[in-house]
PDB file of N, CA, C and O in Angstrom:
ATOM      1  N   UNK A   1      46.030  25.124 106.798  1.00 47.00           N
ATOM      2  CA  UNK A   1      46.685  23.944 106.238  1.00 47.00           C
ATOM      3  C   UNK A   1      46.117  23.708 104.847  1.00 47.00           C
ATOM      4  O   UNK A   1      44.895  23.673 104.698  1.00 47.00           O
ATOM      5  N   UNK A   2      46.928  23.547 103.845  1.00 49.00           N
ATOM      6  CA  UNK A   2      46.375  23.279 102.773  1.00 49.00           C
ATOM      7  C   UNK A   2      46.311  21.178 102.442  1.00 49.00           C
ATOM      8  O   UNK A   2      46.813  20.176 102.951  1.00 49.00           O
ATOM      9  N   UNK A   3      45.404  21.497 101.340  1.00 55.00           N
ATOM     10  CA  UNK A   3      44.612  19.963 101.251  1.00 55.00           C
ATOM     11  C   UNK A   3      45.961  19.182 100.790  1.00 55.00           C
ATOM     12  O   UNK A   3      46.120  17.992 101.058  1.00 55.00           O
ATOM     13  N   UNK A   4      47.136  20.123  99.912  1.00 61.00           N
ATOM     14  CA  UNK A   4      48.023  18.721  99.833  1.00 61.00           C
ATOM     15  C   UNK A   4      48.729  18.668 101.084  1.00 61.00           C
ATOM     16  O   UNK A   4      49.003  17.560 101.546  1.00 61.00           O
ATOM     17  N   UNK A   5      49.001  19.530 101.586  1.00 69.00           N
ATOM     18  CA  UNK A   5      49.901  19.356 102.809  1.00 69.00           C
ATOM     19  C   UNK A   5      48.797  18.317 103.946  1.00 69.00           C
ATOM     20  O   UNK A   5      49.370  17.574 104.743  1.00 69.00           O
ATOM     21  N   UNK A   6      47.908  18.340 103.933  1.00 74.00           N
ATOM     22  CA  UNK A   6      47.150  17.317 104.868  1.00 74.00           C
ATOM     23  C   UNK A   6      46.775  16.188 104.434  1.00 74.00           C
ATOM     24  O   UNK A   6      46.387  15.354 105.252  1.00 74.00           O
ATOM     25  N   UNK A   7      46.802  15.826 102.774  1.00 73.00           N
ATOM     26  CA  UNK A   7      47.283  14.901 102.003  1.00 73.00           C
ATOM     27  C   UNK A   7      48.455  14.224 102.436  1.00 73.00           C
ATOM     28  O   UNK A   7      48.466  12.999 102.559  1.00 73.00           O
ATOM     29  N   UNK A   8      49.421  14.925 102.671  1.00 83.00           N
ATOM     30  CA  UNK A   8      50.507  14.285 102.493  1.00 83.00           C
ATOM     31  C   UNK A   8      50.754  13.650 103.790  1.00 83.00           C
ATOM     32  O   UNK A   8      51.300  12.552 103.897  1.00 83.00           O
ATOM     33  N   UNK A   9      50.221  14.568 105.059  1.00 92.00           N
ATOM     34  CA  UNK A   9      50.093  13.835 106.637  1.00 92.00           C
ATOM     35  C   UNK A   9      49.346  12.861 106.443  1.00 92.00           C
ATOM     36  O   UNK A   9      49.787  11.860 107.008  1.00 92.00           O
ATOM     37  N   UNK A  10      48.272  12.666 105.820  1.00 92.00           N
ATOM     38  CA  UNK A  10      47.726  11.186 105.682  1.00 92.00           C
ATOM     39  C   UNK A  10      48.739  10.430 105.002  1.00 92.00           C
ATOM     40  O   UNK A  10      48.807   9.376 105.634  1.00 92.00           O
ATOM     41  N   UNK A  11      49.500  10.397 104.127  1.00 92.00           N
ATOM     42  CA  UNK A  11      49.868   9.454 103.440  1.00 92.00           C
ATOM     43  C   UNK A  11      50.894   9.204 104.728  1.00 92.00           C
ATOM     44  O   UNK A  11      50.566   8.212 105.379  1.00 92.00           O
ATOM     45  N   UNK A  12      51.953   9.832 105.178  1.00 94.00           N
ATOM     46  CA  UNK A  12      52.881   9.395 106.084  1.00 94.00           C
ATOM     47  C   UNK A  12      51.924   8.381 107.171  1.00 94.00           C
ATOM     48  O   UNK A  12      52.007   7.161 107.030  1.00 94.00           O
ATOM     49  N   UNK A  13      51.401   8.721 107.796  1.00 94.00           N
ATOM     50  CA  UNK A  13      50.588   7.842 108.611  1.00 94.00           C
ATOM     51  C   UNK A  13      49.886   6.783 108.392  1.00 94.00           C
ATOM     52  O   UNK A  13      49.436   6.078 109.295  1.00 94.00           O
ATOM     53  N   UNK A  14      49.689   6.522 106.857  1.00 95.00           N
ATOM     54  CA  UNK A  14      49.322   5.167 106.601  1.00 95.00           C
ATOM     55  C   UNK A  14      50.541   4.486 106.251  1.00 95.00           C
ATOM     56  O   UNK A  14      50.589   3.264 106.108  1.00 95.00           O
ATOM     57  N   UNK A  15      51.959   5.590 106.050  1.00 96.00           N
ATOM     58  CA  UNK A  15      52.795   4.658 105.232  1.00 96.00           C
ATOM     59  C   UNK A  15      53.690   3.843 107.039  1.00 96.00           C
ATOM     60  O   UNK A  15      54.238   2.768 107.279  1.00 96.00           O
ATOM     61  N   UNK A  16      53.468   4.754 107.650  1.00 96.00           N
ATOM     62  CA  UNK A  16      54.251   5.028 109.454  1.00 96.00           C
ATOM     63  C   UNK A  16      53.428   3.275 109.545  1.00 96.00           C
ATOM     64  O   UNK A  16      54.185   2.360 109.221  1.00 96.00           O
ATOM     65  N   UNK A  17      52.057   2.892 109.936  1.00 96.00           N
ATOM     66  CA  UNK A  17      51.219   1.948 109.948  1.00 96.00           C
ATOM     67  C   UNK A  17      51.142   0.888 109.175  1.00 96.00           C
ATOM     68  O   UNK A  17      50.641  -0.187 109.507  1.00 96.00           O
ATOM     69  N   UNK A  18      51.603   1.133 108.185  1.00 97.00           N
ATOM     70  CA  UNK A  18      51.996  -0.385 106.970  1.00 97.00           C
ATOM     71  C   UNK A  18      52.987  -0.695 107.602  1.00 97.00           C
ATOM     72  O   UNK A  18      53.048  -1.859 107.999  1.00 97.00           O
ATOM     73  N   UNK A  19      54.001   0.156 107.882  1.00 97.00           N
ATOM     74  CA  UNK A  19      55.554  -0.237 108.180  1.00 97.00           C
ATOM     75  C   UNK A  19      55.563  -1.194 109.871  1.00 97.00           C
ATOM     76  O   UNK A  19      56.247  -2.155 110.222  1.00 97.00           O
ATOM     77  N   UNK A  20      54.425  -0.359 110.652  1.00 96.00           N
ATOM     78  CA  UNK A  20      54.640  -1.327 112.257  1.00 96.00           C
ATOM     79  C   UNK A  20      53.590  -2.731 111.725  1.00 96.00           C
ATOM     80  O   UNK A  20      53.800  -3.883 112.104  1.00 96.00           O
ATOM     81  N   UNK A  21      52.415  -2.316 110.752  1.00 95.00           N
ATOM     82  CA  UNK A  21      51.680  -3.794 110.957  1.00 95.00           C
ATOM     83  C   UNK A  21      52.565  -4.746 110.309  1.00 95.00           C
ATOM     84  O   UNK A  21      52.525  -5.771 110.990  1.00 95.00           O
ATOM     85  N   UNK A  22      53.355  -4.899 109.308  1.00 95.00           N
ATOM     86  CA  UNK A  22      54.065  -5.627 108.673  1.00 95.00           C
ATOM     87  C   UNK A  22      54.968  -6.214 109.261  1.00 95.00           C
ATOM     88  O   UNK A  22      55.128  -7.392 108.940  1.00 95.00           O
ATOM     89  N   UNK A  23      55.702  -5.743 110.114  1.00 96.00           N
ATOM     90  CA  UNK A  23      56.896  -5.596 111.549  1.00 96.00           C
ATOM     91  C   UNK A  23      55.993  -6.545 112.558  1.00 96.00           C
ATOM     92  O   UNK A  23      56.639  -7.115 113.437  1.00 96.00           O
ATOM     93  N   UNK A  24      55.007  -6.704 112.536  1.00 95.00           N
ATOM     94  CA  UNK A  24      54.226  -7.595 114.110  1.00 95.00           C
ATOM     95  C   UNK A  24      52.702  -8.332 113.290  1.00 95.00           C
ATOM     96  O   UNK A  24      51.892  -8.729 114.128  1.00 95.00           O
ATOM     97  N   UNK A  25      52.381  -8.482 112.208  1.00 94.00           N
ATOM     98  CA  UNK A  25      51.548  -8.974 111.223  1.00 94.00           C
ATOM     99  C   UNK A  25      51.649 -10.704 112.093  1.00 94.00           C
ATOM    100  O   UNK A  25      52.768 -11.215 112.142  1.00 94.00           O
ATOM    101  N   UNK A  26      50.842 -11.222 112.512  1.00 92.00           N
ATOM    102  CA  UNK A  26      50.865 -12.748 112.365  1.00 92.00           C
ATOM    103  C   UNK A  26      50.112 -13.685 111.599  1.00 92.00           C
ATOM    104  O   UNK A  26      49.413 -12.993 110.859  1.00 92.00           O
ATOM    105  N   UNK A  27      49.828 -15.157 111.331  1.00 90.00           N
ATOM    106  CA  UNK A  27      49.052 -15.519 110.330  1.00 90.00           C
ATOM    107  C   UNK A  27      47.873 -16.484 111.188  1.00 90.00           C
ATOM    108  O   UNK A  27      47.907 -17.490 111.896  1.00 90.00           O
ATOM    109  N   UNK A  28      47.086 -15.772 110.799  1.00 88.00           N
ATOM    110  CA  UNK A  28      45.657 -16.932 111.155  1.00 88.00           C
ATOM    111  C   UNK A  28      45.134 -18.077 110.822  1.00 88.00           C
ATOM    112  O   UNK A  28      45.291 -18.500 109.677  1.00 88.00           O
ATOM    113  N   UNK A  29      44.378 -18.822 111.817  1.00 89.00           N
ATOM    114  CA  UNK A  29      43.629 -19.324 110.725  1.00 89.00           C
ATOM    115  C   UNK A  29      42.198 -19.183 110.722  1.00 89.00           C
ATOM    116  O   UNK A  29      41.452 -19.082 111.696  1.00 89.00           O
ATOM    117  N   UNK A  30      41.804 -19.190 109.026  1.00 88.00           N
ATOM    118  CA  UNK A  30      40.838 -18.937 109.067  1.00 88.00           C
ATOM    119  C   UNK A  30      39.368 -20.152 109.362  1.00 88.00           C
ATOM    120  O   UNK A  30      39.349 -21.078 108.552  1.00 88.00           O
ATOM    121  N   UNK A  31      38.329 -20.157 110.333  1.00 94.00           N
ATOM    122  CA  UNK A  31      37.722 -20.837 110.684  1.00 94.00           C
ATOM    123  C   UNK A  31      36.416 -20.695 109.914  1.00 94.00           C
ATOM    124  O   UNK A  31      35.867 -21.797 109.942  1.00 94.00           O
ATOM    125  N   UNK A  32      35.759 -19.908 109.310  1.00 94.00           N
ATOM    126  CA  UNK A  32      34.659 -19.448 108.486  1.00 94.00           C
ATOM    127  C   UNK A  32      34.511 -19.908 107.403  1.00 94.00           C
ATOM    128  O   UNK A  32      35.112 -19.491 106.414  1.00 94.00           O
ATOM    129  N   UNK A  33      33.399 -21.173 107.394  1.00 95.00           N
ATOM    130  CA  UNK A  33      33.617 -22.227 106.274  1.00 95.00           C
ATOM    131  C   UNK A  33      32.690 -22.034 105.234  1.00 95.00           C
ATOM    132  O   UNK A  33      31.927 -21.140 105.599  1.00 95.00           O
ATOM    133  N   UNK A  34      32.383 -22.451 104.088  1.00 96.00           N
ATOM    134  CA  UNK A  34      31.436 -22.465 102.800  1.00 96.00           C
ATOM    135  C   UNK A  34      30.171 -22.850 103.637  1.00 96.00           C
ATOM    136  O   UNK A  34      29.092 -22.726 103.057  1.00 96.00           O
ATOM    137  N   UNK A  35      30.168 -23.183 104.594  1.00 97.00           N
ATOM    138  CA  UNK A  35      28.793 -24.255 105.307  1.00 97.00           C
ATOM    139  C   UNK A  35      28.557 -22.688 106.271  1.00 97.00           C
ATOM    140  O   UNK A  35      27.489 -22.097 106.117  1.00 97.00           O
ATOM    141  N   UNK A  36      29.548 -22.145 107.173  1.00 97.00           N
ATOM    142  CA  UNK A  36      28.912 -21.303 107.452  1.00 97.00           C
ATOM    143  C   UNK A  36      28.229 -20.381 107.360  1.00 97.00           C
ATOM    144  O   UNK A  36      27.271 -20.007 108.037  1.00 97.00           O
ATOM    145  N   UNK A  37      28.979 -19.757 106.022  1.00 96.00           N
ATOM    146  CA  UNK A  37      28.588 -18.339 105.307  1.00 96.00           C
ATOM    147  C   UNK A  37      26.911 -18.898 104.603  1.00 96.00           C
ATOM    148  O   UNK A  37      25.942 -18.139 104.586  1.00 96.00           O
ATOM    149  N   UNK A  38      26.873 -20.192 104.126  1.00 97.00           N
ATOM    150  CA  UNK A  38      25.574 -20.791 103.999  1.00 97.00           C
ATOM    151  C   UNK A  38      24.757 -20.265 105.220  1.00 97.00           C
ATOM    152  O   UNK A  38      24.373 -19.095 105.220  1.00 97.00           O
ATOM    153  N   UNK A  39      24.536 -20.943 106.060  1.00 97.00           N
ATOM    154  CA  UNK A  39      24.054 -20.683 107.200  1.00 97.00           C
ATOM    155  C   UNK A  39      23.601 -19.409 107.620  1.00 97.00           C
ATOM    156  O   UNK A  39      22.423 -19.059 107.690  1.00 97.00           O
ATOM    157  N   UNK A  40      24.977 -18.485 107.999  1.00 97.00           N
ATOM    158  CA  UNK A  40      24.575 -17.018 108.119  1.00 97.00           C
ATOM    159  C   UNK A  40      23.488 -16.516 106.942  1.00 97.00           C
ATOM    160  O   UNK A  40      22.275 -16.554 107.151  1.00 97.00           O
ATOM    161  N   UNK A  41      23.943 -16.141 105.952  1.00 97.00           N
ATOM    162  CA  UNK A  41      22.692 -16.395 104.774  1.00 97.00           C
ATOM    163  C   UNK A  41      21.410 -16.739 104.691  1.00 97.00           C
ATOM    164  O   UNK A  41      20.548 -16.056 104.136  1.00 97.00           O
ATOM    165  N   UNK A  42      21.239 -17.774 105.221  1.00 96.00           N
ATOM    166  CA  UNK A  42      19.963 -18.227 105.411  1.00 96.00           C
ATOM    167  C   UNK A  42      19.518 -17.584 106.622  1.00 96.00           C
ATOM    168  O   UNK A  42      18.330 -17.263 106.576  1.00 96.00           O
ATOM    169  N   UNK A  43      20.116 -17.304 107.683  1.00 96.00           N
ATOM    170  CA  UNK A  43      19.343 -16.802 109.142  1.00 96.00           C
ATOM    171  C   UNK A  43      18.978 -15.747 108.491  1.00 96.00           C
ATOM    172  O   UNK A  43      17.790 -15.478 108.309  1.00 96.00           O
ATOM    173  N   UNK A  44      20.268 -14.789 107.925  1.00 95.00           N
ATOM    174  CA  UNK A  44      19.963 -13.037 108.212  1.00 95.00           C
ATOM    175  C   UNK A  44      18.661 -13.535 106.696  1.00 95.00           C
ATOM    176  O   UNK A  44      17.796 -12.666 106.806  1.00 95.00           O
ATOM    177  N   UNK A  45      18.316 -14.313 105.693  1.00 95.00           N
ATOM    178  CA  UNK A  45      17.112 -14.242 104.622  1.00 95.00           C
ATOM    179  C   UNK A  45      15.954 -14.088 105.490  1.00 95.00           C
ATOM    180  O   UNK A  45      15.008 -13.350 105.216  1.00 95.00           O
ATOM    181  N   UNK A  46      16.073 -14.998 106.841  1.00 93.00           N
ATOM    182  CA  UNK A  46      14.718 -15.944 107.634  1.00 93.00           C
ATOM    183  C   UNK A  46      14.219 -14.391 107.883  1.00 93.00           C
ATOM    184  O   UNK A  46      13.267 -13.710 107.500  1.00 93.00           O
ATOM    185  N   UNK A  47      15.845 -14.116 109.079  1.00 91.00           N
ATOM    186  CA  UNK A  47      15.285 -12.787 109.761  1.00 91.00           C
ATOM    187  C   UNK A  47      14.714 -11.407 108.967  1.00 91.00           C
ATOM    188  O   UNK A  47      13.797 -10.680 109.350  1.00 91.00           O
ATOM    189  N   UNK A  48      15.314 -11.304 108.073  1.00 89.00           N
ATOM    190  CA  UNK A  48      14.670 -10.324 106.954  1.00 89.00           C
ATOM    191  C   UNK A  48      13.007 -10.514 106.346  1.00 89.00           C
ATOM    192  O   UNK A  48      12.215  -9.606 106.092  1.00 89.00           O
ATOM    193  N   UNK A  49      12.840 -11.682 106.244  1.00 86.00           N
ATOM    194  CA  UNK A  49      11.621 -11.801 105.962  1.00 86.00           C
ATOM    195  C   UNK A  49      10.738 -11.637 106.969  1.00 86.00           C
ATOM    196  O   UNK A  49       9.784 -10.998 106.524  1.00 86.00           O
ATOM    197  N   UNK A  50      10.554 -11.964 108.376  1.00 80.00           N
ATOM    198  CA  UNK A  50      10.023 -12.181 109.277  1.00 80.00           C
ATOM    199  C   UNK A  50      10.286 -10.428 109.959  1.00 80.00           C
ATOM    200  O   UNK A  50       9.424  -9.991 110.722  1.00 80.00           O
ATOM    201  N   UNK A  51      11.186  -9.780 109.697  1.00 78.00           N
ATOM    202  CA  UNK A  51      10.327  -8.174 109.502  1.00 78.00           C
ATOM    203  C   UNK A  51      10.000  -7.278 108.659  1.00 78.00           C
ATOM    204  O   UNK A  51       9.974  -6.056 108.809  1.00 78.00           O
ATOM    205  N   UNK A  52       9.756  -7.888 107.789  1.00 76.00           N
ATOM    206  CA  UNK A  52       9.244  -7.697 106.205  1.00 76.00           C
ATOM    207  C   UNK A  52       7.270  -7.523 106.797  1.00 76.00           C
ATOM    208  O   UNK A  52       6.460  -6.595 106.779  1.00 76.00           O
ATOM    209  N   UNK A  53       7.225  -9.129 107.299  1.00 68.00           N
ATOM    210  CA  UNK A  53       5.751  -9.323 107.280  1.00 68.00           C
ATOM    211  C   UNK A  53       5.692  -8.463 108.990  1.00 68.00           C
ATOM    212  O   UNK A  53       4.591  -7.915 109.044  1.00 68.00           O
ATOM    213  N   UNK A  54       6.404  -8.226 110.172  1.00 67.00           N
ATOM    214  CA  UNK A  54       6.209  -7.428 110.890  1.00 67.00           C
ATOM    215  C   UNK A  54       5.471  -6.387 110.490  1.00 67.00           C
ATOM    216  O   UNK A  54       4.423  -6.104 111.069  1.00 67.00           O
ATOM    217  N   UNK A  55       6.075  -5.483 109.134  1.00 66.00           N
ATOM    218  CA  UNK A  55       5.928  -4.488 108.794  1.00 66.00           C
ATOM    219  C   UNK A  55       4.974  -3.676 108.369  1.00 66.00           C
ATOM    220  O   UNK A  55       4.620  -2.512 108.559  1.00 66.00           O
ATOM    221  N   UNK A  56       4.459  -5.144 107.371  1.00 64.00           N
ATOM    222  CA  UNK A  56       3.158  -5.278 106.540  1.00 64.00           C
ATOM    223  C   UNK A  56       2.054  -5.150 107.347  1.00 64.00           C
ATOM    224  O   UNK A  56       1.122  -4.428 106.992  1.00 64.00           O
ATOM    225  N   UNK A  57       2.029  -5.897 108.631  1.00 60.00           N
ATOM    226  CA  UNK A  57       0.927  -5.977 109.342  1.00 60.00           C
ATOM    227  C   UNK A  57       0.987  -4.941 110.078  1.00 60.00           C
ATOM    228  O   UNK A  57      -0.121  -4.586 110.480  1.00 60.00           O
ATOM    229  N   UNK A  58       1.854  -4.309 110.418  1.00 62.00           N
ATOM    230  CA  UNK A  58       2.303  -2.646 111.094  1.00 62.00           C
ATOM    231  C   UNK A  58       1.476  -1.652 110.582  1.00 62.00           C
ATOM    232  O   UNK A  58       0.851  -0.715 111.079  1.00 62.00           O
ATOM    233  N   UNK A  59       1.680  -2.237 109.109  1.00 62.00           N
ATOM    234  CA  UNK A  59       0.981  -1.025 107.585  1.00 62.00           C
ATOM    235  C   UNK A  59      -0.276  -1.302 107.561  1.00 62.00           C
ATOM    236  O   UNK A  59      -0.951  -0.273 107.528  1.00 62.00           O
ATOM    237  N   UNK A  60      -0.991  -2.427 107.565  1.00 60.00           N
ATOM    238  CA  UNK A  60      -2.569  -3.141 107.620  1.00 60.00           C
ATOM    239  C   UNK A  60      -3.185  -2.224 108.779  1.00 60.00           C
ATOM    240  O   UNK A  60      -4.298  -1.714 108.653  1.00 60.00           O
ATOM    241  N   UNK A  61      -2.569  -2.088 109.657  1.00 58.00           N
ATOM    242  CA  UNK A  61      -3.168  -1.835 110.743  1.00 58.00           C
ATOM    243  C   UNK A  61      -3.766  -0.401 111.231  1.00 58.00           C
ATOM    244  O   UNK A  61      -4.328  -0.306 112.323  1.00 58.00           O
TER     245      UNK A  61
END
């Protein structure tokens, strides 16, 4: 098989897949607020730091 010809099977199959998601697509809503993404942020900083110093003392040791 050559690379355009398997090129081109990819392109049909994303174009085959645009065509059904668009056909059955519904609209959400979105629940993920400025306060949350805050939040998440701050945990995954906490949790990052707290195996940061895991690490350190891993290395001390």
């Amino acid at each position: 098989m050559t690379r355009t010809r398997a090129g081109g099977q990819v392109g049909d199959l994303l174009r085959g897949f645009e065509v059904r998601y668009n056909a059955t697509a519904q609209p959400f809503q979105w629940k993920f607020t400025t306060f949350d993404l805050d939040d998440l942020l701050a945990r995954l900083d906490r949790h990052t730091a707290d195996h940061q110093e895991e690490s350190s003392v891993g290395l001390a040791a």
